[in-house]
Coordinates of C-alpha atoms in Angstrom, one line a residue:
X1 CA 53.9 90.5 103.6
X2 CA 50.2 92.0 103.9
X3 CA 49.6 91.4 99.9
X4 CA 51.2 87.3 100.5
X5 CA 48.5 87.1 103.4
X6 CA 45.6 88.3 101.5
X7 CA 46.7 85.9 98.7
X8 CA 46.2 83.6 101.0
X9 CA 42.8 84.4 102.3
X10 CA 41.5 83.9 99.3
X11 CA 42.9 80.6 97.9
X12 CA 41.0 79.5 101.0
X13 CA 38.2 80.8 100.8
X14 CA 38.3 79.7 97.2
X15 CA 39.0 75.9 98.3
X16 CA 36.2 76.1 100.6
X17 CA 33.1 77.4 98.1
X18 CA 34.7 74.5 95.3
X19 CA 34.3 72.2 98.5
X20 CA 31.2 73.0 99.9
X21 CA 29.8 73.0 96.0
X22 CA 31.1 69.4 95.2
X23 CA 29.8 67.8 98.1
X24 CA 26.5 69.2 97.1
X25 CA 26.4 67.8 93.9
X26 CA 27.4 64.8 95.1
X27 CA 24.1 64.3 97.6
X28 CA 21.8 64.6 94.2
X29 CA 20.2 61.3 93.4
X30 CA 20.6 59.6 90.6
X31 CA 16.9 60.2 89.5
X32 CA 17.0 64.2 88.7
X33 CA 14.2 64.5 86.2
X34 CA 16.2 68.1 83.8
X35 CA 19.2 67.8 82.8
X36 CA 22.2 70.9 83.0
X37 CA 22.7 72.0 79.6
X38 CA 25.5 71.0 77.7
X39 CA 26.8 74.3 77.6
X40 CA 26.2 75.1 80.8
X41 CA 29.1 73.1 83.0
X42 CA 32.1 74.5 81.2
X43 CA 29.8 78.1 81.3
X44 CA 29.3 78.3 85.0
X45 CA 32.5 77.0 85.9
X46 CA 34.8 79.3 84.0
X47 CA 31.7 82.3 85.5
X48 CA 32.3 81.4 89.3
X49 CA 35.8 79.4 88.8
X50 CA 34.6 76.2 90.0
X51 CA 35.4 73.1 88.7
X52 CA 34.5 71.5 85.8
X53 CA 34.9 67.9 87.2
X54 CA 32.0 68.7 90.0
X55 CA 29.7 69.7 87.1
X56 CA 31.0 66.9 84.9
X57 CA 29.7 64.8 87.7
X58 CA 26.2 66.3 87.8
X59 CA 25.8 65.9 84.4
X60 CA 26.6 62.3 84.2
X61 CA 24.6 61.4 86.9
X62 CA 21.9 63.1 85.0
X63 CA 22.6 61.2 81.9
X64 CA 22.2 57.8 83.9
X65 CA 18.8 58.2 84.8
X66 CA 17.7 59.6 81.6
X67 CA 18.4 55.5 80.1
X68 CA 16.2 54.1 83.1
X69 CA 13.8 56.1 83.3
X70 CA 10.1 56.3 81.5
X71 CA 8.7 59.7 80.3
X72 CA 5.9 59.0 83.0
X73 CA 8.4 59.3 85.6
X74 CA 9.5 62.6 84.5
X75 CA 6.7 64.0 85.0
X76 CA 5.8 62.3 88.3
X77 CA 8.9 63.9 89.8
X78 CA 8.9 67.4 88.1
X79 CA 7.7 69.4 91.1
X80 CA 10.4 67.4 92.9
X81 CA 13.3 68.2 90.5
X82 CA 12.0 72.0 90.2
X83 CA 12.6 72.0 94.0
X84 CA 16.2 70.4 93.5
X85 CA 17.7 72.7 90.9
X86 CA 16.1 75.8 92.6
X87 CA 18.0 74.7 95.5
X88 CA 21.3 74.3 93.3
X89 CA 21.0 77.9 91.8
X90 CA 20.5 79.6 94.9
X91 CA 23.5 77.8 96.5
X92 CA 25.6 79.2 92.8
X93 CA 24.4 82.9 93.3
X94 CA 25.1 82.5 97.3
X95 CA 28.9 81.7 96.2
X96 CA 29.0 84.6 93.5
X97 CA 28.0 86.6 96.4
X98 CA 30.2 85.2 98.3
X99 CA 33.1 85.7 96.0
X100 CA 32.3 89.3 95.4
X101 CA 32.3 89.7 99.5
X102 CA 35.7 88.4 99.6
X103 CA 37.2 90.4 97.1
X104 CA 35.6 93.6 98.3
X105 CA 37.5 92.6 101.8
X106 CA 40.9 91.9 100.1
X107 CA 40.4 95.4 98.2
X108 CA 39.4 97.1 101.4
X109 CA 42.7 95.7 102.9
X110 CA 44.3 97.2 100.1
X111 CA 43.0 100.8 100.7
X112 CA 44.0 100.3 103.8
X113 CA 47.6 99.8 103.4
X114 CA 47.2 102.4 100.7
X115 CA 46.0 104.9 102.9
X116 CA 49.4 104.0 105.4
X117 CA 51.8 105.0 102.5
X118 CA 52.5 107.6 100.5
X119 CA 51.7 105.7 97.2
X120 CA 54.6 106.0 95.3
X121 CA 52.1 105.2 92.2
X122 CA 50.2 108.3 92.9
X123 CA 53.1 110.4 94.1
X124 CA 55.1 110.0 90.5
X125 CA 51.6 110.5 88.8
X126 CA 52.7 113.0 86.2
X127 CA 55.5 113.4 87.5
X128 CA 58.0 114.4 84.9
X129 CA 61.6 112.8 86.1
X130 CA 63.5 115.2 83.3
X131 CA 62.4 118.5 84.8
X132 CA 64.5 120.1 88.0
X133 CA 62.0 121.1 90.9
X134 CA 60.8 124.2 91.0
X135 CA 61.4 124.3 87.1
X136 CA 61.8 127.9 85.7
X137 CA 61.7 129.6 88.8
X138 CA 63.8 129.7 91.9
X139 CA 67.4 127.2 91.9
X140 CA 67.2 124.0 93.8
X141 CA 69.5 123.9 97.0
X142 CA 71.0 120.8 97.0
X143 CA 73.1 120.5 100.3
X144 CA 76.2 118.0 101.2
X145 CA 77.7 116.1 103.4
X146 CA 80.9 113.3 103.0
X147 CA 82.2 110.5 104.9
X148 CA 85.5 109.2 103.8
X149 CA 86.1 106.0 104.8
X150 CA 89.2 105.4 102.9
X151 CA 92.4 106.9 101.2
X152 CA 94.0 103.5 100.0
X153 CA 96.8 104.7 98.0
X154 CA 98.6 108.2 97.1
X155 CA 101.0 107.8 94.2
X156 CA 103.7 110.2 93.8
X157 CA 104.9 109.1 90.4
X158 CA 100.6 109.3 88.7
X159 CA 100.2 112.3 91.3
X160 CA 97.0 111.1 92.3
X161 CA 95.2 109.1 95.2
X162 CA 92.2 106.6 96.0
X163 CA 89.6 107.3 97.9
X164 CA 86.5 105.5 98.9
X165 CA 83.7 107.7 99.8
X166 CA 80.0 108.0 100.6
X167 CA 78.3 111.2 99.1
X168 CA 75.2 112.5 100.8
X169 CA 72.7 114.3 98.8
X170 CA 69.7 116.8 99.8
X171 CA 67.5 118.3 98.0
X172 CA 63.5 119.6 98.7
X173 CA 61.1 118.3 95.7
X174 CA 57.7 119.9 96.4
X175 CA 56.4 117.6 93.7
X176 CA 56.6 114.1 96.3
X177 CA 55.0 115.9 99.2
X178 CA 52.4 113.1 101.3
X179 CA 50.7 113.7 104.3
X180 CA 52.6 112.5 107.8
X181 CA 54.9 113.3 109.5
X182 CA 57.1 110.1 108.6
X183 CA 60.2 109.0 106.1
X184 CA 60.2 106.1 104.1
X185 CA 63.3 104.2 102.4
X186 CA 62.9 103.0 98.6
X187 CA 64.2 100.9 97.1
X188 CA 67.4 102.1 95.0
X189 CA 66.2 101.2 91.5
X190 CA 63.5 104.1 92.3
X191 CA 66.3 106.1 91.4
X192 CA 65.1 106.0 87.8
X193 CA 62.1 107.5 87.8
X194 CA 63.1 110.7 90.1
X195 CA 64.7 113.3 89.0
X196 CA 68.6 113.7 90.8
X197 CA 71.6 116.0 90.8
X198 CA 74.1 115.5 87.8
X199 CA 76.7 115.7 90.3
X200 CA 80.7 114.5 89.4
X201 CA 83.7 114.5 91.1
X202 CA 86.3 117.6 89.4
X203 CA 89.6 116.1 88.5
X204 CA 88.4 112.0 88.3
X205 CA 90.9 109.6 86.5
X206 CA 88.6 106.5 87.2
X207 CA 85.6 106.0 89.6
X208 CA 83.0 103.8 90.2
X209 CA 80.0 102.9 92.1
X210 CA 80.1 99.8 94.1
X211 CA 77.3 97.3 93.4
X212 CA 78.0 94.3 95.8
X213 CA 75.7 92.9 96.8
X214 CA 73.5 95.3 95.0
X215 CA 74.1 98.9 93.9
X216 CA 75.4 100.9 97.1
X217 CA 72.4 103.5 97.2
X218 CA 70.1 104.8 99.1
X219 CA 67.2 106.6 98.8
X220 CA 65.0 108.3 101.4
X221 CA 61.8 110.0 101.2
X222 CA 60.3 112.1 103.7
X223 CA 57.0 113.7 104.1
X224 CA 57.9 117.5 103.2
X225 CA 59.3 116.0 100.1
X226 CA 63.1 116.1 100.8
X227 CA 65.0 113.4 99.3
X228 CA 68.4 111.8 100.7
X229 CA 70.1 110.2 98.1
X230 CA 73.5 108.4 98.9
X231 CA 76.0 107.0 97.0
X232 CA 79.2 104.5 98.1
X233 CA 81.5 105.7 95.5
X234 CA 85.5 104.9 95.0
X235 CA 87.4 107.7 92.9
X236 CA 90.9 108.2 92.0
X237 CA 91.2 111.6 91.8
X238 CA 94.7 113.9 90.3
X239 CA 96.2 115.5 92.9
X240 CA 99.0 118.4 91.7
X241 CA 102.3 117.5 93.9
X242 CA 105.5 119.9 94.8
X243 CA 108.7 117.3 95.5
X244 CA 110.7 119.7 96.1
X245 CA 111.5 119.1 100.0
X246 CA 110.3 115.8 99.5
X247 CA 110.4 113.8 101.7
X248 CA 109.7 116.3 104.1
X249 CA 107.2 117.7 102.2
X250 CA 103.4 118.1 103.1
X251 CA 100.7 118.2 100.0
X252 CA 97.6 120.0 99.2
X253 CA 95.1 117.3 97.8
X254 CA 91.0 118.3 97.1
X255 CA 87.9 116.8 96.5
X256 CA 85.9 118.7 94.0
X257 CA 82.4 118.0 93.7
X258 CA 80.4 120.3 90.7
X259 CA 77.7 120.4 88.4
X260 CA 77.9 119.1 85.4
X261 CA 75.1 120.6 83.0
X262 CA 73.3 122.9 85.7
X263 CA 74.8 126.3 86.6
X264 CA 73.7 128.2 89.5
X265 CA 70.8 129.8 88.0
X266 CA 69.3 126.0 88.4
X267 CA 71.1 124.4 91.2
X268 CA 72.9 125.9 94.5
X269 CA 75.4 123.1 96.1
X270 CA 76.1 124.1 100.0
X271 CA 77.5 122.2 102.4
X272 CA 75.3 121.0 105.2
X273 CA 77.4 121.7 108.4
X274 CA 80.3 123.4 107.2
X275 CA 83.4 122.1 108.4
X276 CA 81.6 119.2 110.5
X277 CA 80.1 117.7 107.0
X278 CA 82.9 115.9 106.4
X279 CA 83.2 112.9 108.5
X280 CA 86.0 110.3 109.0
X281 CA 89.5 112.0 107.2
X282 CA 90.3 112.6 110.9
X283 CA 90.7 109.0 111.6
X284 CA 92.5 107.9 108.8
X285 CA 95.4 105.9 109.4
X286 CA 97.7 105.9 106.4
X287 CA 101.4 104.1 105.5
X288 CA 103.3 107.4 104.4
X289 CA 101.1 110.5 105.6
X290 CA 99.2 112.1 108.1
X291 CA 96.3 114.1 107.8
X292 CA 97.2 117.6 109.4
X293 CA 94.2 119.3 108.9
X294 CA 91.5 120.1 106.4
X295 CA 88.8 122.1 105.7
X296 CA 85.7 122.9 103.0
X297 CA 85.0 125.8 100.5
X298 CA 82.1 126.6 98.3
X299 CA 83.1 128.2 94.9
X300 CA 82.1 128.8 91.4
X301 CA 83.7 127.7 88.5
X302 CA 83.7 129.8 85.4
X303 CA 83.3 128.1 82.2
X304 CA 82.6 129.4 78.7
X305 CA 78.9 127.9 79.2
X306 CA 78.2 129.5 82.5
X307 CA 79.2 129.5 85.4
X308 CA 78.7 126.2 87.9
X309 CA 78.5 125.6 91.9
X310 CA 81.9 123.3 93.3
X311 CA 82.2 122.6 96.4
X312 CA 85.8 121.6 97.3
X313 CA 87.0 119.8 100.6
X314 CA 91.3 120.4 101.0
X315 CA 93.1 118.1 103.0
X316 CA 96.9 118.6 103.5
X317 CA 99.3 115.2 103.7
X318 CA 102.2 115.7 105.9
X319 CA 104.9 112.6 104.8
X320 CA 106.3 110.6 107.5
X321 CA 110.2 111.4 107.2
X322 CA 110.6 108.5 109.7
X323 CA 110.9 105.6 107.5
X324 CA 113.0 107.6 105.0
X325 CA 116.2 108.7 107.5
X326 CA 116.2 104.9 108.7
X327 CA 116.3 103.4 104.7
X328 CA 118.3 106.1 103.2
X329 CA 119.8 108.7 105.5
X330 CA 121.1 106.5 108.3
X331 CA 123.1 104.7 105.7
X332 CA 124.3 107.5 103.1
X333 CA 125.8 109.3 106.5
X334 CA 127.4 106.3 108.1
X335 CA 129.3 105.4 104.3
X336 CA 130.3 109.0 104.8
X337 CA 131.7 108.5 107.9
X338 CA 133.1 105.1 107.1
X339 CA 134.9 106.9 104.1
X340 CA 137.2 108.7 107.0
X341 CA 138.1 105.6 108.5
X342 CA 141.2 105.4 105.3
X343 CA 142.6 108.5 107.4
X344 CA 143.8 107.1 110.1
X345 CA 145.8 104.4 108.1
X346 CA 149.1 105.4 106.8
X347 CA 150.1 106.3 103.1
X348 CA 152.4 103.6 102.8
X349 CA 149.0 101.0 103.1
X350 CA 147.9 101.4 99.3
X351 CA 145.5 98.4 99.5
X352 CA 143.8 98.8 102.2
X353 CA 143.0 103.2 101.4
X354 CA 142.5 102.2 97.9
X355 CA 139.7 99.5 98.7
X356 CA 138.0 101.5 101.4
X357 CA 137.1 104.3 99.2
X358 CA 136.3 102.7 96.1
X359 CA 134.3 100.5 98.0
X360 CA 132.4 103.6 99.7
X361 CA 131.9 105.2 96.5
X362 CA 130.5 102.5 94.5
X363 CA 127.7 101.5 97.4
X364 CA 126.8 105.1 97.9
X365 CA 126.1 104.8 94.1
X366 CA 123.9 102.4 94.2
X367 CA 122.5 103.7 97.1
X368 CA 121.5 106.9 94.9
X369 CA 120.4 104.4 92.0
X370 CA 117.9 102.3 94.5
X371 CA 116.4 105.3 96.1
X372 CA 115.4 107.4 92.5
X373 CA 114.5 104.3 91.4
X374 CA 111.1 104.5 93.4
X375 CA 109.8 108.0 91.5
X376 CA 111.1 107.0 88.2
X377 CA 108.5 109.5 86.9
X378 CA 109.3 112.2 89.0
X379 CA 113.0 112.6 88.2
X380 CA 112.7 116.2 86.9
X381 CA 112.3 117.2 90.1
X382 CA 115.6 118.2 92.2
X383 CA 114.2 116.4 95.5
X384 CA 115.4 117.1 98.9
X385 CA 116.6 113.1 99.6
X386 CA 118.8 114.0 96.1
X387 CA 120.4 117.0 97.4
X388 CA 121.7 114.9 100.9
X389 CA 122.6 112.1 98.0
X390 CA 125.1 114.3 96.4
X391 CA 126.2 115.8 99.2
X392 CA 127.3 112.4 100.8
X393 CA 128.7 111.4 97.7
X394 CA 130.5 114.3 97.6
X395 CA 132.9 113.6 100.5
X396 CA 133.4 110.4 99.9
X397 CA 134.5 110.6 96.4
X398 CA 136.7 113.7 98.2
X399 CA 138.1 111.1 100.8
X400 CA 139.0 109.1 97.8
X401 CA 140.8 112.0 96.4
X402 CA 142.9 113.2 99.3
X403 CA 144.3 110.3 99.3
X404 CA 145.3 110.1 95.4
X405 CA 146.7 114.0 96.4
X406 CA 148.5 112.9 99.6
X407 CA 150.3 109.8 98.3
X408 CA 151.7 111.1 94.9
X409 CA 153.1 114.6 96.7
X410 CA 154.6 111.8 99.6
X411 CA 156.0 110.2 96.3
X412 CA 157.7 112.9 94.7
X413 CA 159.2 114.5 98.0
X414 CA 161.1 111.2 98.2
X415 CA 161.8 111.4 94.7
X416 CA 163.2 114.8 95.0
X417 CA 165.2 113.5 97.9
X418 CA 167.2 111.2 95.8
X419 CA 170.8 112.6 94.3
X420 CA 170.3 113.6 90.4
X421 CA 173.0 114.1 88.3
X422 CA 174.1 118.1 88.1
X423 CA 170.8 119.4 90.2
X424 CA 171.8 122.5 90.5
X425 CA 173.8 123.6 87.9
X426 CA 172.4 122.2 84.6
X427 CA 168.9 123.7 86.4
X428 CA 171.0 127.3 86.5
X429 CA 172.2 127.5 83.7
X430 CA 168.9 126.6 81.8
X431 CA 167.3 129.2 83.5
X432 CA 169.8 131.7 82.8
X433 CA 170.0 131.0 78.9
X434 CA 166.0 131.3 78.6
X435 CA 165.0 134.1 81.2
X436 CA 168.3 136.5 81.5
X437 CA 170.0 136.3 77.7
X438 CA 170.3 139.8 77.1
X439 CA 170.9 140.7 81.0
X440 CA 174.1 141.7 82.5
X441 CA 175.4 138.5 84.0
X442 CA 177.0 140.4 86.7
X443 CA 173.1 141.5 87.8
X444 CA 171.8 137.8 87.5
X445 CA 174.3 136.2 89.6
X446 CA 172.2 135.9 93.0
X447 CA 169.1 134.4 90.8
X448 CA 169.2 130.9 91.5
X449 CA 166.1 128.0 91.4
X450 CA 165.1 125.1 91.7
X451 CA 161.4 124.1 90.5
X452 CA 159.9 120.8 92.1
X453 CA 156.2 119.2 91.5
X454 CA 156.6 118.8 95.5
X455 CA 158.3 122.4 96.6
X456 CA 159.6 125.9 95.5
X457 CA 163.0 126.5 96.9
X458 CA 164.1 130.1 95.8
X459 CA 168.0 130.6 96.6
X460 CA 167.7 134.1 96.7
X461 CA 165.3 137.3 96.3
X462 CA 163.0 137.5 93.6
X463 CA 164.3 139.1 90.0
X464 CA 163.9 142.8 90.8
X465 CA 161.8 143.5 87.2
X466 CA 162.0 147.3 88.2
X467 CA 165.7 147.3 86.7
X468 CA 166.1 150.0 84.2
X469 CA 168.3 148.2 81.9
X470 CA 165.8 145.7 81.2
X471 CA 163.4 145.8 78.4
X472 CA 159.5 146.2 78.3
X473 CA 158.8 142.7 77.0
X474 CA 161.2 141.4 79.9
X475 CA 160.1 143.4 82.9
X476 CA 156.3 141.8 81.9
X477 CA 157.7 138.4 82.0
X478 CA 159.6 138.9 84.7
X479 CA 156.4 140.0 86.8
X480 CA 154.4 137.5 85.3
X481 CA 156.9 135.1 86.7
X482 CA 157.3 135.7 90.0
X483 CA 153.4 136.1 90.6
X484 CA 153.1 132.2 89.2
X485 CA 156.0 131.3 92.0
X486 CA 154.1 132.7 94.3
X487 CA 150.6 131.3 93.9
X488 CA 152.6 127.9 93.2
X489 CA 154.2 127.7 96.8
X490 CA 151.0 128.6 98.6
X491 CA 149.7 125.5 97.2
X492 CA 152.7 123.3 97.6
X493 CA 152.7 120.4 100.1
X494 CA 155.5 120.8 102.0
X495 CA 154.9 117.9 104.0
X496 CA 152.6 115.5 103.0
X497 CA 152.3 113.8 106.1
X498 CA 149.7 116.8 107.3
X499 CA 147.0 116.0 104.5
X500 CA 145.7 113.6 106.6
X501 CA 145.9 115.4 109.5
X502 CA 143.9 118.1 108.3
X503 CA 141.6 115.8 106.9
X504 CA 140.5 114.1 110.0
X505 CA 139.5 117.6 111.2
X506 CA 138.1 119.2 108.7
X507 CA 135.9 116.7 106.3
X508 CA 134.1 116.1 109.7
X509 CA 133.9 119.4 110.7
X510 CA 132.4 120.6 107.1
X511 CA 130.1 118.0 107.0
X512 CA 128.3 118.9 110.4
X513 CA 128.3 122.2 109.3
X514 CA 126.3 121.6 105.4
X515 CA 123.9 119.2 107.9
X516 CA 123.3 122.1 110.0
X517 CA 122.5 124.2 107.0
X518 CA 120.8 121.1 105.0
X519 CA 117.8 120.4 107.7
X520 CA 117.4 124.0 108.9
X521 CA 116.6 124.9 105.5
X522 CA 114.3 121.6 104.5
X523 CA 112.5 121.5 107.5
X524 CA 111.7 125.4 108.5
X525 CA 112.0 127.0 104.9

């Protein structure tokens, strides 16, 4: 604004002098007895920057009076004419001096203003923007602060999130120290021609520096020579994730921020307020998580080439299990419990047990489909949401079952109530002519049996395999036997009827019971 107004000063004054000379020239008669030499408009005019049409117009008047005029008349009015030109050179040299006044006032305005700033000409004058301050002796301290001003996305199946941040810088350059006691703001594109941090961000898939409407920086320079340099910068950054107990599971994420080329002999990254210079992450809102708490650490990080400053900030995400038991748990559990509904209807109703359970089973499949469907990366993990899957699945496909069980054993036990022809005997004597061929038949005459898929009925006491006219081979068999008849009638159905019964106690009361045990351990292991 200053330099635009002293621009202006002198265009006027400039306008004025060419004025002031024209209408000089223009009051000269016609009968000037010396003529301006030919040489000597264009001369003076491109000399004191006036106007070659004002002398053009001296010298043509001078040529006009020249053709009328007598050579006596020249010298009858040379004192005259010596008078009039002395008068027109003394009015050039009082404009030159003029001119030189008016320039010496714009260049004193200029000292002025020069002598207000810190003259970023004279500051960077040899300065050497490749060289760290306080080059070969003590490391710079560069301190940090962040203000996170948005998590946009955290993706489960990349294991990463988005993050827009700004990234404060600090460092002291003794190089850029001016007198004062103020701070002045540059304008980014400075930036070149200091020397900054190499600083990147530890773990970075993508990131970029946002340059609407022109580049996000800032640079600040105050009169000690500390520099704030800050950066608008939007990162996606890999972030390792346990699914384990998702999705009641809360992650560890970090923000790494390290040197790239300079190791700590050279540089020393520290945060500027601890815990307070991170700004913002505590008023995040986001769709799936909440911010429990975080906090900031300064570390080192070995490398084969030395060893580097990092300073980290660790947030932890706490998922929102909300949204999850109303899409998926709410349902899987009330198919469960619609899969018990088929045990209060009676065996004899085939269609209506039948339809009810596959239809349970075959929407709690695609229940299971839709919900892995969502981390189709992440499937080598045996997630919490998985286990309850199963477990739901599980007892429906088991309601389905107990029924197949429970109407076949109702159908033989009214097949075995029907007469056959010779039951009992042809049954006998079968048994007699494989198991008792070489046994008295006087001993073998209380053994009688008859095997069913629905029951056991022994008519008598079990072979006694401790008789001594028996054989080894036999005795074994005979043990062998009787243990199989055993085990056999503890799981026979005696009456069918009381599968259901049982059922509409216990698949209820077992499925409280693995609920109990299912949340306990997800949500306080």
């Amino acid at each position: 604004m200053q330099f635009s107004s002293i621009l202006g000063q002198k265009m006027h004054l400039r306008w004025k002098h060419t004025q002031k000379l024209c209408n000089v020239l223009e009051k000269f008669p016609a009968s000037m007895d010396q003529p301006i030499k030919e040489s000597s408009p264009r001369a003076l005019a491109s000399f004191r920057r006036i106007p070659t049409s004002c002398i053009a117009v001296e010298q043509n008047m001078w040529r006009q009076s020249q053709n009328h005029r007598r050579p006596e008349q020249i010298l009858k009015y040379s004192p005259e004419m010596f008078c009039r030109y002395f008068c027109f050179f003394s009015l050039c040299l009082f404009l030159q001096t003029q001119r030189k006044c008016s320039l010496g006032h714009v260049s004193s305005l200029g000292g002025s203003d020069a002598a207000s700033l810190p003259g970023f000409e004279n500051l960077t004058m040899g300065y050497n923007k490749y060289l760290r301050p306080f080059f070969g002796g003590e490391p710079v301290q560069i301190a940090m602060s962040l203000d996170i001003a948005s998590i946009s996305s955290i993706s489960e199946s990349d294991m990463d999130y988005t993050a827009t941040i700004y990234l404060r810088q600090r460092w002291t350059d003794p190089r850029l120290v001016f007198y004062g006691n103020k701070s002045f703001t540059l304008d980014a594109r400075l930036v070149e021609l200091l020397w900054v941090p190499d600083t990147y961000i530890v773990e970075s898939k993508r990131s970029f520096l946002h340059d609407v409407t022109v580049g996000n920086r800032l640079i600040r320079l105050f009169s000690n020579g500390t520099i704030l340099y800050a950066l608008r910068i939007t990162t996606t950054v890999a972030c390792n994730m346990d699914l384990s107990k998702y999705p009641m599971d809360t992650q560890t994420c970090r923000l790494q921020l390290e040197s790239w080329g300079y190791d700590e002999n050279d540089v020393i990254f520290t945060w500027l307020r601890g815990n307070d210079s991170v700004h913002g992450i505590e008023k995040l809102r986001l769709s799936q998580y909440t911010v429990e708490r975080y906090y900031t650490l300064i570390t080192k990080s070995q490398q084969e080439t030395g060893s580097y400053p990092r300073l980290i900030l660790q947030f932890e995400l706490r998922r929102n299990v909300l949204y999850f038991i109303l899409e998926t748990y709410v349902p899987s559990t009330l198919l469960v419990m619609l899969s018990w509904v088929s045990f209060w209807i009676t065996l004899d109703s085939v269609p209506a047990r039948t339809c009810i359970g596959v239809t349970t089973v075959l929407s709690m499949t695609t229940l299971m489909i839709g919900s892995r469907s969502s981390l189709s990366k992440t499937n080598c993990f045996i997630k919490a949401i998985d286990v309850y899957l199963g477990i739901c699945f599980s007892f429906i496909f088991g309601a389905l079952v107990e029924y197949a069980v429970a109407h076949y054993s109702s159908s033989q036990k009214h097949a075995a109530k029907t007469p056959r022809e010779g039951p009992a005997n042809e049954l006998t004597k079968e048994m007699e002519e494989i198991n008792i061929t070489s046994i008295l038949s006087s001993s073998i005459t209380s053994y009688k049996q008859q095997i069913s898929f629905t029951g056991i009925e022994i008519s008598g006491d079990n072979i006694n395999c401790s008789d001594l006219t028996m054989k080894t081979h036999e005795k074994i068999k005979c043990f062998l036997r009787n243990k199989m008849y055993r085990i056999i009638s503890y799981f026979t159905i005696q009456n069918p009827s009381n599968v259901d019964h049982y059922s509409k106690l216990l698949f209820p009361l077992f499925f409280m019971l693995v609920n109990v045990f299912y949340w306990a351990y997800y949500l306080y292991f």
